[in-house]
Amino acid sequence: MSVLRLKLPTDPRWVNIVEKNIEEILTDHAWCEQKAATNAITIITNNSEHQDLVKDLLALAKEELDHFEQVHDIIIKRGLKLGRERKDDYVNELYLYMKKNATGNRISALVERLLFSAMIEARSCERFKVLSENINDEELAIFYRNLMESEAGHYTTFITYARKYGVGIDVEKRWREWLEFEENVITNYGNKETIHG
């Protein structure tokens, strides 16, 4: 996944943890998709003057909700239950970093939100790849391979808009800083049956 430029790959043994509790990973995954849709709508709400961004993030939000539905369908088909929304400590750490680094103007706030979003999509994409290549469940292996491609597209969308609207900001430098920060954060994860856990 060199295109994502993540500094620390997920240990494939994480999948062994996931396989012990499929209901938990599917519940967590479903809520990740719902939160991703909500995040896209929040970006639209705060930056509605950018027509191209609104159009593309509307499409992205619809796709995330479609993914939520697909995960929910798998849960139902397997006789499992969608549990309550899960707290995502990994995303919360990224969120605090985003808030700390937005300098108070709207351009900075937009760029930080887009890089925050790109980071989550990049790691989700990488986790889906690890799942697709290592899980023994054939249906889920195919499912996560398909979603991996979609997440890569979302990552690209967010990075592209950060570069387009980050006037006066060295977006490449900020992205490198995000990658370094995420490397430190992710070292504490990979031991729970959740997408980012």
Short mmCIF file of C-alpha atoms in Angstrom, two decimals:
data_model
loop_
_atom_site.label_atom_id
_atom_site.label_comp_id
_atom_site.label_asym_id
_atom_site.label_seq_id
_atom_site.Cartn_x
_atom_site.Cartn_y
_atom_site.Cartn_z
CA MET A 1 0.00 0.00 0.00
CA SER A 2 2.91 2.35 -0.76
CA VAL A 3 0.51 4.72 -2.55
CA LEU A 4 -1.04 5.47 0.87
CA ARG A 5 2.42 6.26 2.31
CA LEU A 6 1.53 4.75 5.69
CA LYS A 7 4.68 4.27 7.76
CA LEU A 8 3.66 1.24 9.81
CA PRO A 9 1.85 -1.74 8.23
CA THR A 10 -0.72 -3.76 10.17
CA ASP A 11 0.56 -7.06 11.50
CA PRO A 12 -1.43 -9.78 9.66
CA ARG A 13 -1.85 -11.58 13.01
CA TRP A 14 -4.46 -8.90 13.83
CA VAL A 15 -6.81 -10.94 11.60
CA ASN A 16 -6.52 -13.89 14.03
CA ILE A 17 -8.03 -11.63 16.72
CA VAL A 18 -10.76 -10.47 14.34
CA GLU A 19 -11.75 -14.02 13.41
CA LYS A 20 -12.54 -14.85 17.03
CA ASN A 21 -15.35 -12.27 17.08
CA ILE A 22 -16.85 -11.62 13.65
CA GLU A 23 -19.96 -10.01 15.15
CA GLU A 24 -17.80 -7.37 16.85
CA ILE A 25 -15.75 -6.49 13.76
CA LEU A 26 -18.90 -6.21 11.64
CA THR A 27 -20.64 -4.00 14.21
CA ASP A 28 -17.60 -1.78 14.53
CA HIS A 29 -17.21 -1.64 10.76
CA ALA A 30 -20.85 -0.67 10.24
CA TRP A 31 -20.49 2.28 12.62
CA CYS A 32 -17.23 3.32 10.94
CA GLU A 33 -19.16 3.64 7.67
CA GLN A 34 -21.93 5.64 9.34
CA LYS A 35 -19.38 8.01 10.91
CA ALA A 36 -17.60 8.42 7.56
CA ALA A 37 -20.89 9.49 5.95
CA THR A 38 -21.55 11.94 8.82
CA ASN A 39 -18.02 13.34 8.48
CA ALA A 40 -18.53 14.01 4.76
CA ILE A 41 -21.82 15.81 5.49
CA THR A 42 -20.08 17.92 8.16
CA ILE A 43 -17.43 19.00 5.64
CA ILE A 44 -20.20 19.93 3.17
CA THR A 45 -22.08 21.90 5.86
CA ASN A 46 -19.00 23.94 6.76
CA ASN A 47 -17.75 24.50 3.18
CA SER A 48 -20.89 24.73 1.05
CA GLU A 49 -19.43 27.45 -1.21
CA HIS A 50 -17.22 24.88 -2.97
CA GLN A 51 -19.62 23.31 -5.46
CA ASP A 52 -17.25 20.61 -6.67
CA LEU A 53 -16.43 19.55 -3.11
CA VAL A 54 -20.15 19.44 -2.22
CA LYS A 55 -20.92 17.30 -5.26
CA ASP A 56 -18.10 14.82 -4.67
CA LEU A 57 -18.64 14.53 -0.92
CA LEU A 58 -22.37 13.98 -1.40
CA ALA A 59 -21.48 11.03 -3.62
CA LEU A 60 -18.96 9.85 -1.05
CA ALA A 61 -21.51 10.11 1.80
CA LYS A 62 -24.02 8.08 -0.20
CA GLU A 63 -21.37 5.44 -0.87
CA GLU A 64 -20.47 5.25 2.83
CA LEU A 65 -24.14 4.78 3.73
CA ASP A 66 -24.37 2.08 1.06
CA HIS A 67 -21.40 0.36 2.73
CA PHE A 68 -23.18 0.65 6.08
CA GLU A 69 -26.17 -1.09 4.51
CA GLN A 70 -23.97 -3.81 2.99
CA VAL A 71 -22.35 -4.55 6.35
CA HIS A 72 -25.75 -4.53 8.05
CA ASP A 73 -27.07 -6.99 5.44
CA ILE A 74 -24.16 -9.36 6.19
CA ILE A 75 -24.92 -9.07 9.92
CA ILE A 76 -28.58 -9.96 9.35
CA LYS A 77 -27.78 -12.76 6.88
CA ARG A 78 -25.51 -14.39 9.47
CA GLY A 79 -28.09 -14.19 12.23
CA LEU A 80 -26.00 -11.66 14.15
CA LYS A 81 -27.03 -8.32 15.65
CA LEU A 82 -25.80 -4.80 15.00
CA GLY A 83 -24.55 -3.74 18.40
CA ARG A 84 -24.52 -0.22 19.79
CA GLU A 85 -22.18 2.36 18.34
CA ARG A 86 -18.56 1.76 19.35
CA LYS A 87 -16.07 4.35 20.57
CA ASP A 88 -13.11 4.62 18.19
CA ASP A 89 -10.05 5.62 20.24
CA TYR A 90 -7.81 5.72 17.15
CA VAL A 91 -10.08 8.21 15.36
CA ASN A 92 -10.45 10.25 18.55
CA GLU A 93 -6.66 10.65 18.78
CA LEU A 94 -6.56 11.84 15.16
CA TYR A 95 -9.47 14.21 15.85
CA LEU A 96 -7.65 15.86 18.76
CA TYR A 97 -4.55 16.27 16.59
CA MET A 98 -6.69 17.89 13.87
CA LYS A 99 -8.28 20.31 16.34
CA LYS A 100 -4.89 21.26 17.80
CA ASN A 101 -3.42 22.04 14.38
CA ALA A 102 -6.23 24.05 12.78
CA THR A 103 -4.95 27.63 13.12
CA GLY A 104 -8.36 29.26 13.42
CA ASN A 105 -9.00 30.33 9.84
CA ARG A 106 -11.43 28.50 7.55
CA ILE A 107 -8.79 27.35 5.04
CA SER A 108 -6.69 25.74 7.76
CA ALA A 109 -9.78 24.14 9.32
CA LEU A 110 -10.81 22.68 5.94
CA VAL A 111 -7.33 21.35 5.13
CA GLU A 112 -6.96 19.75 8.57
CA ARG A 113 -10.43 18.15 8.29
CA LEU A 114 -9.62 16.80 4.83
CA LEU A 115 -6.25 15.40 5.97
CA PHE A 116 -7.91 13.87 9.05
CA SER A 117 -10.44 12.22 6.71
CA ALA A 118 -7.74 11.07 4.28
CA MET A 119 -5.79 9.51 7.15
CA ILE A 120 -8.76 7.47 8.36
CA GLU A 121 -9.53 6.31 4.81
CA ALA A 122 -5.89 5.37 4.22
CA ARG A 123 -5.68 3.24 7.36
CA SER A 124 -9.12 1.70 6.72
CA CYS A 125 -8.05 0.83 3.19
CA GLU A 126 -4.87 -0.80 4.51
CA ARG A 127 -6.83 -2.75 7.15
CA PHE A 128 -9.33 -3.95 4.53
CA LYS A 129 -6.43 -5.17 2.40
CA VAL A 130 -4.98 -7.10 5.34
CA LEU A 131 -8.41 -8.61 6.04
CA SER A 132 -9.02 -9.55 2.40
CA GLU A 133 -5.66 -11.32 2.16
CA ASN A 134 -5.67 -13.12 5.51
CA ILE A 135 -9.22 -13.89 6.65
CA ASN A 136 -10.37 -17.49 6.20
CA ASP A 137 -13.97 -16.42 5.55
CA GLU A 138 -14.25 -16.35 1.74
CA GLU A 139 -17.33 -14.09 1.64
CA LEU A 140 -15.64 -11.51 3.86
CA ALA A 141 -12.35 -11.77 1.96
CA ILE A 142 -14.15 -10.78 -1.28
CA PHE A 143 -16.21 -8.13 0.51
CA TYR A 144 -13.16 -6.42 2.02
CA ARG A 145 -11.22 -6.58 -1.25
CA ASN A 146 -14.04 -4.66 -2.95
CA LEU A 147 -14.28 -2.12 -0.14
CA MET A 148 -10.52 -1.61 -0.16
CA GLU A 149 -10.71 -0.14 -3.66
CA SER A 150 -13.51 2.19 -2.63
CA GLU A 151 -11.61 3.45 0.43
CA ALA A 152 -8.56 4.17 -1.73
CA GLY A 153 -10.79 6.36 -3.91
CA HIS A 154 -12.07 8.24 -0.87
CA TYR A 155 -8.53 8.82 0.37
CA THR A 156 -7.64 10.32 -3.03
CA THR A 157 -10.73 12.58 -2.97
CA PHE A 158 -9.82 14.07 0.40
CA ILE A 159 -6.14 14.58 -0.45
CA THR A 160 -7.03 16.16 -3.80
CA TYR A 161 -9.35 18.72 -2.20
CA ALA A 162 -6.83 19.53 0.54
CA ARG A 163 -4.32 20.39 -2.20
CA LYS A 164 -6.89 22.34 -4.23
CA TYR A 165 -8.27 24.51 -1.43
CA GLY A 166 -5.22 24.70 0.84
CA VAL A 167 -4.15 28.08 -0.50
CA GLY A 168 -1.13 29.37 1.40
CA ILE A 169 -0.66 26.05 3.22
CA ASP A 170 2.13 23.57 2.49
CA VAL A 171 -0.27 20.63 2.24
CA GLU A 172 2.49 18.14 1.38
CA LYS A 173 4.40 19.13 4.52
CA ARG A 174 1.25 18.84 6.62
CA TRP A 175 0.50 15.40 5.15
CA ARG A 176 4.00 14.19 6.03
CA GLU A 177 3.43 15.45 9.58
CA TRP A 178 0.08 13.62 9.68
CA LEU A 179 1.79 10.40 8.52
CA GLU A 180 4.43 10.72 11.24
CA PHE A 181 1.81 11.39 13.90
CA GLU A 182 -0.29 8.43 12.74
CA GLU A 183 2.74 6.13 12.89
CA ASN A 184 3.09 6.92 16.59
CA VAL A 185 -0.65 6.49 17.22
CA ILE A 186 -1.09 3.18 15.38
CA THR A 187 1.67 1.48 17.39
CA ASN A 188 -0.87 1.28 20.24
CA TYR A 189 -3.47 -0.50 18.10
CA GLY A 190 -3.90 -3.79 16.27
CA ASN A 191 -4.89 -5.89 19.28
CA LYS A 192 -8.71 -5.65 19.20
CA GLU A 193 -11.40 -6.99 16.88
CA THR A 194 -12.26 -3.55 15.51
CA ILE A 195 -11.33 -1.87 12.23
CA HIS A 196 -8.82 0.47 13.86
CA GLY A 197 -8.38 -1.37 17.18
#
